[in-house]
PDB file of C-alpha atoms and ligand atoms in Angstrom:
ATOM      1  CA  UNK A  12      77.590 -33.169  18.562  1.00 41.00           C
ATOM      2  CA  UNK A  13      75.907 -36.486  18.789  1.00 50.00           C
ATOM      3  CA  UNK A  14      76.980 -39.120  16.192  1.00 52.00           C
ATOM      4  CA  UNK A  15      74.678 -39.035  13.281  1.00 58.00           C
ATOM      5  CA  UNK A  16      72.513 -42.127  12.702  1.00 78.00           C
ATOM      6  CA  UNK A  17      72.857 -44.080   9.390  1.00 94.00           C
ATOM      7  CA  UNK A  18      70.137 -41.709   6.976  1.00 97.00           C
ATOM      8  CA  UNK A  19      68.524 -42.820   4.055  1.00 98.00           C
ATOM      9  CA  UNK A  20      67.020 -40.265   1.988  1.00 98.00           C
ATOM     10  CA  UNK A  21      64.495 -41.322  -0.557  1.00 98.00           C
ATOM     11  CA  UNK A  22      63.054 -39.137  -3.393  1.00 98.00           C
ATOM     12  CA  UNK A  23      59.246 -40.547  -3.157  1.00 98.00           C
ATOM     13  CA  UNK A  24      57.254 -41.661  -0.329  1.00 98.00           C
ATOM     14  CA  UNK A  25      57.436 -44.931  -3.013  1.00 98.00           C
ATOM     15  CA  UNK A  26      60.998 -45.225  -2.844  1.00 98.00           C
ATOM     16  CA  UNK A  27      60.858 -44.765   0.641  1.00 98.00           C
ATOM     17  CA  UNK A  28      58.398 -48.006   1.361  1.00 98.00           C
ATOM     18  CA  UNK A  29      59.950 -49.921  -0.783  1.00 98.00           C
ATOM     19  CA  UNK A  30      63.390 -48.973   0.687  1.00 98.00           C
ATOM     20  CA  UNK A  31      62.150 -50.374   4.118  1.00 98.00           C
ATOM     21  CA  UNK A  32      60.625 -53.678   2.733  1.00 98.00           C
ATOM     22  CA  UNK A  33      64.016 -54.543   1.288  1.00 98.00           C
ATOM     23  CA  UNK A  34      64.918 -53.832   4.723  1.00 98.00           C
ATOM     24  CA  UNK A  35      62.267 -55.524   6.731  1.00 98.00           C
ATOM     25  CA  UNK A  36      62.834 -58.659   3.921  1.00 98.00           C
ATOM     26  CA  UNK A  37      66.810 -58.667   4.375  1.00 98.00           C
ATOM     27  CA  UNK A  38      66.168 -59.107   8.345  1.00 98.00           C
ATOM     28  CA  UNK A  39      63.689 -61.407   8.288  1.00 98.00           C
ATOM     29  CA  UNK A  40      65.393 -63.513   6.077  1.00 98.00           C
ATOM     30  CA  UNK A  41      68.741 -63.624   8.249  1.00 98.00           C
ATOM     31  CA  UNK A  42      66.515 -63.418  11.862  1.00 98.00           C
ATOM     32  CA  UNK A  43      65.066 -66.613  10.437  1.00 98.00           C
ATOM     33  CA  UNK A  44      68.013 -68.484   8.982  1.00 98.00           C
ATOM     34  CA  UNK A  45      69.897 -67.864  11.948  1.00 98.00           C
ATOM     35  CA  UNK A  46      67.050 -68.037  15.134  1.00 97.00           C
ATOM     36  CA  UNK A  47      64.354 -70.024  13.252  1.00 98.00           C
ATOM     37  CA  UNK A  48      61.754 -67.000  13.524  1.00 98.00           C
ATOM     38  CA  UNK A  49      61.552 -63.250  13.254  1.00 98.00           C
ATOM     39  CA  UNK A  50      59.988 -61.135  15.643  1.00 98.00           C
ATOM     40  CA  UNK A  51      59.140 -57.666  14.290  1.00 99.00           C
ATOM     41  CA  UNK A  52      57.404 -55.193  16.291  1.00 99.00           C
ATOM     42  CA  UNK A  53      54.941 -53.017  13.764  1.00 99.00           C
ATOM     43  CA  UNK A  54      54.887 -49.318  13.596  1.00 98.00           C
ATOM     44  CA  UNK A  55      51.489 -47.557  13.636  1.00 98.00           C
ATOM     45  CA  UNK A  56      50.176 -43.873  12.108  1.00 96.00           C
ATOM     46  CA  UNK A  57      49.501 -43.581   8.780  1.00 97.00           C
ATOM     47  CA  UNK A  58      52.939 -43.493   6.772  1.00 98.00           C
ATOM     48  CA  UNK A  59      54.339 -47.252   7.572  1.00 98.00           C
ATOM     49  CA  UNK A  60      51.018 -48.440   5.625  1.00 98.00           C
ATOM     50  CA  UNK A  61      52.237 -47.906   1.857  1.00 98.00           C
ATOM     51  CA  UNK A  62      55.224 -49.844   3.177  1.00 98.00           C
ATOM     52  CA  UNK A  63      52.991 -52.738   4.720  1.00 98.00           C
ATOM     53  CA  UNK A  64      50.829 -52.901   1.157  1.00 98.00           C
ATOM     54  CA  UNK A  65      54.450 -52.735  -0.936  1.00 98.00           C
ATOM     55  CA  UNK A  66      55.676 -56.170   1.206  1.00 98.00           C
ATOM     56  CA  UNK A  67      52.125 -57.853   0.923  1.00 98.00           C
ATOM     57  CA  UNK A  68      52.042 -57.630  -2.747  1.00 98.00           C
ATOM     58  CA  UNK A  69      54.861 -59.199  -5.292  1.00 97.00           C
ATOM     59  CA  UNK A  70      57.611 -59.943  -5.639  1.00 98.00           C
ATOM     60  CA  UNK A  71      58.398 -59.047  -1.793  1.00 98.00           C
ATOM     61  CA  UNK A  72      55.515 -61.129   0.101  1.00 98.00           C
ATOM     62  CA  UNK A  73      56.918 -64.545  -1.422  1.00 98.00           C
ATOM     63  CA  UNK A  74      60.264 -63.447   0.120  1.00 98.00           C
ATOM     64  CA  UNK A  75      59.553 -64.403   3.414  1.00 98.00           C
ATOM     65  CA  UNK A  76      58.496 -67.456   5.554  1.00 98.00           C
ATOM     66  CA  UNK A  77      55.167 -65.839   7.239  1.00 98.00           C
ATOM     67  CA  UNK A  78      54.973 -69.295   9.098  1.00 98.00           C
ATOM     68  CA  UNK A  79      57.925 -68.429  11.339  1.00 98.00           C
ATOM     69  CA  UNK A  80      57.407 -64.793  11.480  1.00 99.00           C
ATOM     70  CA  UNK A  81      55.674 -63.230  15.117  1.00 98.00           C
ATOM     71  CA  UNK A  82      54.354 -59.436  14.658  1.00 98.00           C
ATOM     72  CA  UNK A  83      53.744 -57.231  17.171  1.00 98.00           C
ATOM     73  CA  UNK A  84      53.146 -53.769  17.607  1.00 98.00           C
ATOM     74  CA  UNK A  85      54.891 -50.661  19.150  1.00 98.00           C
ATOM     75  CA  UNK A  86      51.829 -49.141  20.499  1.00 98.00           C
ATOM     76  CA  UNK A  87      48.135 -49.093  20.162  1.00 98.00           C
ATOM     77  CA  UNK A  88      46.001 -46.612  20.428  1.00 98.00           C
ATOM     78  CA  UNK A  89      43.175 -47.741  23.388  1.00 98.00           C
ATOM     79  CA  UNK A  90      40.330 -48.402  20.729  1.00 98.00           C
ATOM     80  CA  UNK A  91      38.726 -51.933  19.727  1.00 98.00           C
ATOM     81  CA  UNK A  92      40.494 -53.869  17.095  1.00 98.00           C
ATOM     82  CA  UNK A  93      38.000 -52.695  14.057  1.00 98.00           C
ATOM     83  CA  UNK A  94      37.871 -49.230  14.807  1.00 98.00           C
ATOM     84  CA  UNK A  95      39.239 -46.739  12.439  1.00 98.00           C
ATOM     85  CA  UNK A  96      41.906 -45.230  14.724  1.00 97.00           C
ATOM     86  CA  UNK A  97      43.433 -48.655  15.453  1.00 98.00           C
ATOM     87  CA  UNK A  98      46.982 -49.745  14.343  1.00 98.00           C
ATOM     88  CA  UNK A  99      46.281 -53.485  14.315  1.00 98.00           C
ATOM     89  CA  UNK A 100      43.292 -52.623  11.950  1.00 98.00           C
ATOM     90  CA  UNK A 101      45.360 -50.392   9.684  1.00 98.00           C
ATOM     91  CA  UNK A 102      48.543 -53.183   9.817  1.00 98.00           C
ATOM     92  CA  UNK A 103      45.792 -56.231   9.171  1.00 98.00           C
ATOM     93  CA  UNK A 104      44.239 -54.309   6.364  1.00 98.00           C
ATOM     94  CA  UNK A 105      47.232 -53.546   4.528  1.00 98.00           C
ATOM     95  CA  UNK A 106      49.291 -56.530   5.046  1.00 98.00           C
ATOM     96  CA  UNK A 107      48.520 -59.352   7.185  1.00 98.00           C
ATOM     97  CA  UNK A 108      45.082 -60.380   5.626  1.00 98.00           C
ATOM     98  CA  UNK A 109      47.127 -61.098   2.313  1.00 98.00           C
ATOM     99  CA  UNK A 110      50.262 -63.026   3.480  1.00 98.00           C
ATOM    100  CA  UNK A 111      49.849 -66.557   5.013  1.00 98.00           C
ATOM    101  CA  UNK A 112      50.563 -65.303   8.314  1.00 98.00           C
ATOM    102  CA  UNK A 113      49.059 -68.163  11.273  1.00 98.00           C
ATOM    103  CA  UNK A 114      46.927 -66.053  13.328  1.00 98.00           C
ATOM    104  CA  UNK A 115      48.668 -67.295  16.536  1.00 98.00           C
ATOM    105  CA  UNK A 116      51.774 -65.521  15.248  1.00 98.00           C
ATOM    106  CA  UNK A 117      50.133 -62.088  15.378  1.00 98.00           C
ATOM    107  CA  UNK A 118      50.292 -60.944  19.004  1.00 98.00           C
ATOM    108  CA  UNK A 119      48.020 -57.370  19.024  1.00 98.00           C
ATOM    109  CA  UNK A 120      47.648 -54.995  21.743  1.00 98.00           C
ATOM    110  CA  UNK A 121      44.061 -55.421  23.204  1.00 98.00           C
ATOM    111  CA  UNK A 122      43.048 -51.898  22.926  1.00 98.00           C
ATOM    112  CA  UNK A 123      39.495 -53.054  23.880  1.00 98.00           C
ATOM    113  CA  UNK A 124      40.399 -53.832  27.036  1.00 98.00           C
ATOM    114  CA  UNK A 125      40.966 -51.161  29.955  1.00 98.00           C
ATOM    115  CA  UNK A 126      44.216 -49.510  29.590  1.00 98.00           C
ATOM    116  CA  UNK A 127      46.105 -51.120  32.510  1.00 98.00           C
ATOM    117  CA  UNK A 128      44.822 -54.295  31.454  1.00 98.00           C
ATOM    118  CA  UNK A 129      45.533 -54.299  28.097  1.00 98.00           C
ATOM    119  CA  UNK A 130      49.414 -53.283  29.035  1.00 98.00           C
ATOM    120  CA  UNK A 131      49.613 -56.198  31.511  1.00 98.00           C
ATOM    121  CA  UNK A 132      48.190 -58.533  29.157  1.00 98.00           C
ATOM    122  CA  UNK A 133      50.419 -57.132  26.076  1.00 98.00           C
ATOM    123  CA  UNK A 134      53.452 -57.515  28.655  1.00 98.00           C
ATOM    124  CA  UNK A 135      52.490 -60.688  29.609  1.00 98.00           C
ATOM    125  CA  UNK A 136      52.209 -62.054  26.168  1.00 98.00           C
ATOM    126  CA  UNK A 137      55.656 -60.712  25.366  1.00 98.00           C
ATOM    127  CA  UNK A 138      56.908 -62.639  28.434  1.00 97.00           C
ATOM    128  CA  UNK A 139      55.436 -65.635  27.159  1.00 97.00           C
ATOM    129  CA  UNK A 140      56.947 -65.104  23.513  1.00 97.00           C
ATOM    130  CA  UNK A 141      60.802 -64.103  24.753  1.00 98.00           C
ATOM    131  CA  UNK A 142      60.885 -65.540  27.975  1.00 95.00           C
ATOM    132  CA  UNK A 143      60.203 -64.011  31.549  1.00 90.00           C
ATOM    133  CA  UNK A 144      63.594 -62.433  32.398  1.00 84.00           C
ATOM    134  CA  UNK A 145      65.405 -60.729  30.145  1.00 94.00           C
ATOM    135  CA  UNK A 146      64.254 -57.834  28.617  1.00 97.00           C
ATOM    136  CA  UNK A 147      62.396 -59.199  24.860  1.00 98.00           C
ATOM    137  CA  UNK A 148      64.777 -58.697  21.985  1.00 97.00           C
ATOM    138  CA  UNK A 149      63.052 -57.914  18.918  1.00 98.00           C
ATOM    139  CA  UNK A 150      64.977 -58.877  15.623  1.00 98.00           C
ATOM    140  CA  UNK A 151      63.532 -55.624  14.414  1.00 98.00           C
ATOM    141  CA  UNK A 152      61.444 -52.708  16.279  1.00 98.00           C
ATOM    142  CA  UNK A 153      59.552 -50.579  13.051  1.00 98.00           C
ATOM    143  CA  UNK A 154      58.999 -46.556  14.101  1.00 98.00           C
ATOM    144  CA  UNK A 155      57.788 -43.413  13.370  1.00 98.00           C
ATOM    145  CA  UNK A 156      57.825 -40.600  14.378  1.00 98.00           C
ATOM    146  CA  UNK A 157      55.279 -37.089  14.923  1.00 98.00           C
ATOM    147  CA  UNK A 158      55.833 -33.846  14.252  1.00 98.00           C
ATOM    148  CA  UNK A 159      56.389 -33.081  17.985  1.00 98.00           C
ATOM    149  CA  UNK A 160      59.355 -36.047  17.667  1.00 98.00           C
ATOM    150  CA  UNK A 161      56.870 -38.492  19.595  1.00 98.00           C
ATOM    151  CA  UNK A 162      57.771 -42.349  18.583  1.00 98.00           C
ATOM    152  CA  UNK A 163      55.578 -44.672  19.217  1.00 98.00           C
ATOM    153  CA  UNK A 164      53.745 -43.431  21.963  1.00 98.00           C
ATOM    154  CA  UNK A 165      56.199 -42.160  24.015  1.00 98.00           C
ATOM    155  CA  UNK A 166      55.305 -37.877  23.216  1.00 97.00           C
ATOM    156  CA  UNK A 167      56.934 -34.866  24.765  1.00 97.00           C
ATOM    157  CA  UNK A 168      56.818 -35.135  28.787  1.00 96.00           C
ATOM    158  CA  UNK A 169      55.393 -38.380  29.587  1.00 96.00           C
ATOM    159  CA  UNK A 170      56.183 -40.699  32.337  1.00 96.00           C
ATOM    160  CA  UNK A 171      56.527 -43.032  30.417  1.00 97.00           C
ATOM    161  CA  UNK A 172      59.766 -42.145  29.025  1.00 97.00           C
ATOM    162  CA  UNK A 173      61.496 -42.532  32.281  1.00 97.00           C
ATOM    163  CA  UNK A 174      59.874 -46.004  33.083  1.00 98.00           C
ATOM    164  CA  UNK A 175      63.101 -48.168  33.616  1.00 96.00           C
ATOM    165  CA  UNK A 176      61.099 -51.485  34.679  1.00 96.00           C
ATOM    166  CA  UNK A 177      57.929 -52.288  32.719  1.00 97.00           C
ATOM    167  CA  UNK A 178      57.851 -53.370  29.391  1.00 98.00           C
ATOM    168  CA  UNK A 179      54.702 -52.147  28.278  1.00 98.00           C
ATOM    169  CA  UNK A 180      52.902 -49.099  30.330  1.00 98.00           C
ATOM    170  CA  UNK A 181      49.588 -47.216  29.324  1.00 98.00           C
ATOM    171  CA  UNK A 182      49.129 -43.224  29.543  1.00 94.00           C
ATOM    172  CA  UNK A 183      46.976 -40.640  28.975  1.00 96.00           C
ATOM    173  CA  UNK A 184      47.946 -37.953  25.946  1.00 95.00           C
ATOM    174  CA  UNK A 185      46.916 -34.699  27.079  1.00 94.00           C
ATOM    175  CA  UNK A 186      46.793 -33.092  24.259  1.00 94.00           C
ATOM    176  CA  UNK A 187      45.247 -35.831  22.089  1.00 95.00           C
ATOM    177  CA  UNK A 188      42.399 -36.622  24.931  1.00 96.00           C
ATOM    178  CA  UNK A 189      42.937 -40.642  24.755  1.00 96.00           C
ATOM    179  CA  UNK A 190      45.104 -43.199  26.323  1.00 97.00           C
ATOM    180  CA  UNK A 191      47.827 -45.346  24.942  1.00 98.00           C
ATOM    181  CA  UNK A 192      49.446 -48.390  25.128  1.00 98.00           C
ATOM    182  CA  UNK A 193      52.922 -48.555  24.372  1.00 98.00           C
ATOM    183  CA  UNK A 194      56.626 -50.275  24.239  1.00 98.00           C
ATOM    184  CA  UNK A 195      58.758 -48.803  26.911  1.00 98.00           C
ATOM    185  CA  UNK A 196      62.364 -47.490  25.777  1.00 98.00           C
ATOM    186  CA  UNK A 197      63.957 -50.522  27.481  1.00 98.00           C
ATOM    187  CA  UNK A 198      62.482 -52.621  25.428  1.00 98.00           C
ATOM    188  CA  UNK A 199      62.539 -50.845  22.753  1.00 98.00           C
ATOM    189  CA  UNK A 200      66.621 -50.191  23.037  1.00 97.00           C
ATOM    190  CA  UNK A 201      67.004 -53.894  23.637  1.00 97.00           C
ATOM    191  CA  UNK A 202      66.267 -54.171  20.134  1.00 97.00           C
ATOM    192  CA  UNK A 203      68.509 -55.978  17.519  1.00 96.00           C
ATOM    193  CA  UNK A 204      67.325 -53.325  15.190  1.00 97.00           C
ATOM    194  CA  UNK A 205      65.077 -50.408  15.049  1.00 98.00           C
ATOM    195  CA  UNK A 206      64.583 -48.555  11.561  1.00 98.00           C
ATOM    196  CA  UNK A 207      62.132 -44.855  11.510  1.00 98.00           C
ATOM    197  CA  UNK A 208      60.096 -44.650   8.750  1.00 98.00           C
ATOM    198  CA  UNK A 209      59.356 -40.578   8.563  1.00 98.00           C
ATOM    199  CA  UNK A 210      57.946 -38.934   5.488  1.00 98.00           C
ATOM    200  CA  UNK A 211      56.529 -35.285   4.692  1.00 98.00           C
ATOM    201  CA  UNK A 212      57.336 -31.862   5.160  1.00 98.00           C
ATOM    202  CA  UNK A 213      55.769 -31.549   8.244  1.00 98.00           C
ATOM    203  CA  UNK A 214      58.518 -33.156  10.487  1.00 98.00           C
ATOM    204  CA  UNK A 215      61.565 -31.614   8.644  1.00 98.00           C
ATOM    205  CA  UNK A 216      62.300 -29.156  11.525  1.00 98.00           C
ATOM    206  CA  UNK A 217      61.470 -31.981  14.278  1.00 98.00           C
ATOM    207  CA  UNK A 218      63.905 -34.501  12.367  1.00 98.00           C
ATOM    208  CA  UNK A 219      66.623 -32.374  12.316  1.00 98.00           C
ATOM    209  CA  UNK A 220      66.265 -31.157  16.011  1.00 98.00           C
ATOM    210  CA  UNK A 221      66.092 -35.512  16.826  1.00 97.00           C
ATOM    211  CA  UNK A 222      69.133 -36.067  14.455  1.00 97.00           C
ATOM    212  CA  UNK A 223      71.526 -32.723  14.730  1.00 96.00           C
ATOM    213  CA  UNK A 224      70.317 -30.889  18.110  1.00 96.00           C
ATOM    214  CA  UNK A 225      71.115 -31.491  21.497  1.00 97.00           C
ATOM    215  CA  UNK A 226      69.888 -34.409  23.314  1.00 97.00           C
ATOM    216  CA  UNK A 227      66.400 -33.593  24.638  1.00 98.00           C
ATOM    217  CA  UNK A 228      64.178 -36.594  24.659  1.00 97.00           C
ATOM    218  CA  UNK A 229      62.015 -35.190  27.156  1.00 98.00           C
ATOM    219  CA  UNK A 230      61.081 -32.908  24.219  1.00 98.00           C
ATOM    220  CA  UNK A 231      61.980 -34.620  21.338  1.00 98.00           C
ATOM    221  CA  UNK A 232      61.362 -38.408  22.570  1.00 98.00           C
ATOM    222  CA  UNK A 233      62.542 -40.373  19.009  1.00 98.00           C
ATOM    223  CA  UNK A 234      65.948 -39.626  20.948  1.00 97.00           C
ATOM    224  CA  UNK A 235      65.685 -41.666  23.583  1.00 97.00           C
ATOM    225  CA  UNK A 236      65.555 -44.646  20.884  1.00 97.00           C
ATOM    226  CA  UNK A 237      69.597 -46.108  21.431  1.00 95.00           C
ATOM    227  CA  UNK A 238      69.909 -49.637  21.088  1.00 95.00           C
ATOM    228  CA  UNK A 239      72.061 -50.796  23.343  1.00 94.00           C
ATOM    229  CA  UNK A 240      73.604 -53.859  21.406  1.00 92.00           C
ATOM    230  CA  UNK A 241      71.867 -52.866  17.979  1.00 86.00           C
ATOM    231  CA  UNK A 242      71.398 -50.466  15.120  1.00 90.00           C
ATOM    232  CA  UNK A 243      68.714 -47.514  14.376  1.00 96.00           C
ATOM    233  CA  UNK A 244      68.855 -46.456  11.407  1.00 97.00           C
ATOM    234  CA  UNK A 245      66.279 -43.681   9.512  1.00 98.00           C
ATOM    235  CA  UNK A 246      64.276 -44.029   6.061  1.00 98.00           C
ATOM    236  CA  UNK A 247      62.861 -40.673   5.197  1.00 98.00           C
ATOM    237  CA  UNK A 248      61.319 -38.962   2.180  1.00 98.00           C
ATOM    238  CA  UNK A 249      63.300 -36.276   0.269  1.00 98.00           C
ATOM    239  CA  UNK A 250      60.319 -33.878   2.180  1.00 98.00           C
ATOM    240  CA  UNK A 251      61.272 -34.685   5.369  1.00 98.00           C
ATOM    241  CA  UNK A 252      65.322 -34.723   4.943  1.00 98.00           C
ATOM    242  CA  UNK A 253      65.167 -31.158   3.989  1.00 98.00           C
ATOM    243  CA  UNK A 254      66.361 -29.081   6.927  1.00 98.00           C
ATOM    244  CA  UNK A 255      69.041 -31.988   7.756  1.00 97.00           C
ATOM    245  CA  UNK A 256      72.877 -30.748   7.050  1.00 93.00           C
ATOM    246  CA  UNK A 257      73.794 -32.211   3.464  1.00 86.00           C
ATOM    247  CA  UNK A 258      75.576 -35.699   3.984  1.00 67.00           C
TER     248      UNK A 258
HETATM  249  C1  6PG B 329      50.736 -44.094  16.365  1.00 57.63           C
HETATM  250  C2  6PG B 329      52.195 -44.297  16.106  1.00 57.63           C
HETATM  251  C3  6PG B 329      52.901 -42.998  16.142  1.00 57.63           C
HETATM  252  C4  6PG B 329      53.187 -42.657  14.702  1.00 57.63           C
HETATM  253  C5  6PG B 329      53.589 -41.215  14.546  1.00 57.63           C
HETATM  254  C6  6PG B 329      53.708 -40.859  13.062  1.00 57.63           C
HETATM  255  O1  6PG B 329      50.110 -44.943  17.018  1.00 57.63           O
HETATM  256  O2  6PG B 329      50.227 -43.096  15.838  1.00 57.63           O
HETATM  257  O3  6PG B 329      52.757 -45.214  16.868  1.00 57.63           O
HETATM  258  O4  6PG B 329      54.104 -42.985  16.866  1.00 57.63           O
HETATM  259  O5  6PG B 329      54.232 -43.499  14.224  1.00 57.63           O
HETATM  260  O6  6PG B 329      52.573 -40.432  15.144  1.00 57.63           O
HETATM  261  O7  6PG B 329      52.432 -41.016  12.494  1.00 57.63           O
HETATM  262  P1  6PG B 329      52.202 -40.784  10.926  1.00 57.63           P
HETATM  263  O8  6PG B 329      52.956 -41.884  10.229  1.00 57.63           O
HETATM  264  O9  6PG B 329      50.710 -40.907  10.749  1.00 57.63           O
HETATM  265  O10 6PG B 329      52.744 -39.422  10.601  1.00 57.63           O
END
């Protein structure tokens, strides 16, 4: 049996966003005192956004230095920035058109651009953020996860879950009929820390097969999330913690 991951179980989807902007405040603030900035790669989907509206309003948006913050995202879907489907639009929306945030500081995945391109450009912009060598370390990588244990958008059987060497790839999701650009698990387990934001009945079964089965992540990808030097740690709903064994 795999260790288990540091859970926190919250009894509102509420709780639960405000649980990970203490969080997301807490690391900023120390990435910050002790680098000078905080880089923070954004989760997309629909259940990070109450978080992203809970740290752009008081008291938590005056809690952090938005001049030396850099935000990125984990993936993008392969849409232009104002369409409806897109996670820069969602994360803009719902946070970064109400903090004071300098627009060169907010590095999006071109999901206008063809898919290949858009990866090579997101790749090379992370090269030219971190440095050209060493894989980028993100002070702190933000998550979800799917009901089929997809993260990001790394989903059950894609290549891009093996990929050892690129930092950013682009793939087309069968079942979903579009292509994706996305974080690679190297870079994403070169992470200082990574923290899953999952909420709802729907992915009680999954969570528990990611957090208590055996290691799949073929199948169940959100396993294959193991920071090498740093910590994951999971903020969930009281809906989605309920098949997990009681703590
Ligand atoms: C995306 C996300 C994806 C998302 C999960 C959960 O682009 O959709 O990166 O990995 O986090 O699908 O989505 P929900 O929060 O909408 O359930």
């Amino acid at each position: 049996m795999r260790a288990r991951a540091e859970v926190r179980v919250f009894e509102t989807r509420a709780a639960l966003a405000r649980g990970v902007v203490e969080c997301v405040v807490r690391v900023a603030q120390t990435a910050v005192a002790t680098q000078g900035r905080f880089t923070w790669a954004l989760a997309g989907g629909s259940t990070p956004e109450a978080a992203y509206r809970c740290l752009a309003a008081p008291p938590f948006a005056s809690q952090i230095p938005w001049e030396k913050v850099h935000v990125f995202w984990g993936d993008e879907r392969c849409v232009p920035p104002g369409h409806p489907d897109s996670n820069y639009r969602m994360a803009r929306r719902a946070l970064l058109d109400h903090v004071p945030i300098p627009s060169a500081n907010v590095h999006r995945i071109p999901g206008e651009r063809p898919p290949q391109a858009a990866a090579l450009a997101y790749e090379g912009e992370l090269r030219r953020l971190f440095g050209r060598s060493a894989l980028p370390r993100f002070d702190l990588i933000l998550l979800g996860m799917g009901p089929d244990g997809h993260t990001a958008s790394l989903f059950p059987g894609v290549a891009a879950l093996q990929e050892t060497q690129s930092w950013v790839v682009e793939q087309f999701v069968e079942h979903l009929d579009a292509r994706r650009v996305t974080l690679t698990p190297p870079v994403i387990n070169a992470a200082t820390g990574v923290v899953f934001i999952v909420a709802g009945a729907g992915k009680a079964a999954r969570l528990r097969d990611v957090l208590e089965g055996p290691y799949l992540p073929d199948l169940l990808p959100a396993q294959v999330v193991s920071p090498v030097s740093g910590e994951v740690r999971w903020f969930i709903d009281a809906d989605a913690a309920a098949e997990l064994r009681p703590l």
